[in-house]
Amino acid sequence: MKQHAGWALPDLKAAQIRTKQESPVYREQFILNEELRALGKGKYYFLRTYGCQANERDGESIAGILEMMGFTQTKNAEDADLILLNTCAVRKNAEDKALGELGSLKRLCKEKPNLIFGMCGCMAQEEEIVRTVVEKYPHVDLIFGTHNIHSLPKLLYQVMMSHERSIEVFSKEGEIVENLPVKRFGVYKAWVNIMYGCDKFCTYCIVPYTRGKERSRTMTDVLSEVQTLKKQGYKEVTLLGQNVNSYGKDLHLEGGFARLLEECAKTGIPRIRFMTSHPWDFSNEMIEVIARYDNIMPFIHLPVQSGDNDILKIMGRRYTIEQYKALFDALRNKIPHCAFSTDIIVGFPNESEEQFQHTLDLVEYCHFDNAYTFIYSPREGTPAARMSDNVAMAVKQDRLQRLNEVVNRHANERNAAYLHRIVKVLVDGPSKKNPNIYSGYTETNKLVNFANEGAKSGDIISVRITACKTWSLDGEVVKEK
Ligand code: SAH
Ligand code: SF4
Ligand code: F3S
């Protein structure tokens, strides 16, 4: 930890350290006294979350804490007494968006001198960013990181009482705090953390530095959360981890993620999803379990990153394209109706045209239902950021466009196969544009729009597909006989 003016500042080098020590689990870490419970009475908070589902889920804890302190949520930054940006550091454009908002909301501080402005999330774990914010954004009063969400009441108290900046970011391996409150933003769909952090250290990626070491929640804690959600009427849970396949390794849990997945399926909750699976340690047992249980959804996000073995090696991904294809084939054989999505980075340092071509070949082989495609973005402190790079930005942009053309063609083809089929849809609710048109997702994670005939949010209904687009399907409700 770096100290400055009584603050605890992030330190990327310290964030890199991994020891063999077990991560502590705290069950009574979060306590609020009467004074803290009254601190936000009559006050409004505005929370914006960027980035991945892990950050979304953190946002739900932050909201839970603030509401326990008496704050009320507002969707309108103008009405807020507290503005919090829960940020993402995965690529430069994610950072630019948050910094842009940090700048544009500054005007509100002039209008409201008591407004508290805070930043948290993965950017708060970055040395350079915190330094920039301290120097160039004097209106930011509060900065805390991903390891100390539970300190939010204490830090807010300091800012509100002393009217001085409060910054506390820890660069440590991390712990597990089990008793944080949560305000779930979904009514029928819920995120469930099964593990935190990442130890893969892919050479381009900042996440292991911002989120700490891989640490799993106990199976009892995860299962009891899933059971509670089921009792509360939730229809779908998504089990979250940067690499869910590693679940339980730190606990020496026999059976690992396959066993957790099976136990979750046995709770009988209608839909289970999971995110993200690293191809490296996707076990045969996992494939068997996914195939065996109807309530484990046939949709797998399996990031490949590149189709070239040399690039994969430099990325530190620990698999070859042959291994990826073998896994992909095994999944498709065992679960023929399964849908697949992936993540791909183009323009990794020194990627040649031929190497990029290998990525296109892989995409042609897999015919993904969806792919999230990115231009490589150097992240300070990671090994890839220290590599020289001979690929011009215009070339990277051209590759991204060529890749997206293939991805879109496949998405379109995969959706076209749904025409006239009857699918099960978990109804989300009316669409924003037209209250008579409802939308929801199939088991394979396809968005379906349909004219509603009495279905309610949270229902699982049968829909016949009548038209297929690249990123959505249209359908009509099948009447029960
Ligand atoms: N744990 C997940 C990924 C989380 S980050 C996994 O391994 O699958 C989500 C995606 O962002 C990654 O899969 C990768 O494709 C992309 N990404 C990560 N770092 C990046 C960088 N420096 N530049 C561009 N894309 C990046
Ligand atoms: Fe990043 Fe790799 Fe960990 Fe995913 S597995 S979070 S890409 S380091
Ligand atoms: Fe972004 Fe942090 Fe998630 S960097 S992708 S919010 S883990």
Coordinates of C-alpha atoms in Angstrom, one line a residue, residues 9 43 46 111 170 194 207 218 221 236 282 321 344 375 384 403 430 448 453 464:
L9 CA -3.2 4.5 -2.7
K43 CA -30.5 12.1 0.7
F46 CA -26.8 8.2 -8.2
E111 CA -24.6 24.1 -8.3
F170 CA -5.9 -1.6 -1.1
I194 CA -19.0 -17.9 -6.8
V207 CA -8.1 -7.8 -14.1
T218 CA -17.8 -22.0 0.0
D221 CA -22.6 -20.1 0.9
E236 CA -32.6 -17.4 -13.3
F282 CA -13.0 -26.9 -18.8
I321 CA -6.1 -23.8 -31.1
I344 CA -11.6 -12.0 -29.5
I375 CA -8.9 -3.9 -30.5
A384 CA 2.0 -6.9 -23.1
L403 CA -13.7 -9.9 -38.3
P430 CA -42.4 -4.7 -22.3
V448 CA -36.9 -12.7 -28.6
E453 CA -51.0 -12.0 -24.9
R464 CA -42.9 -19.8 -32.1

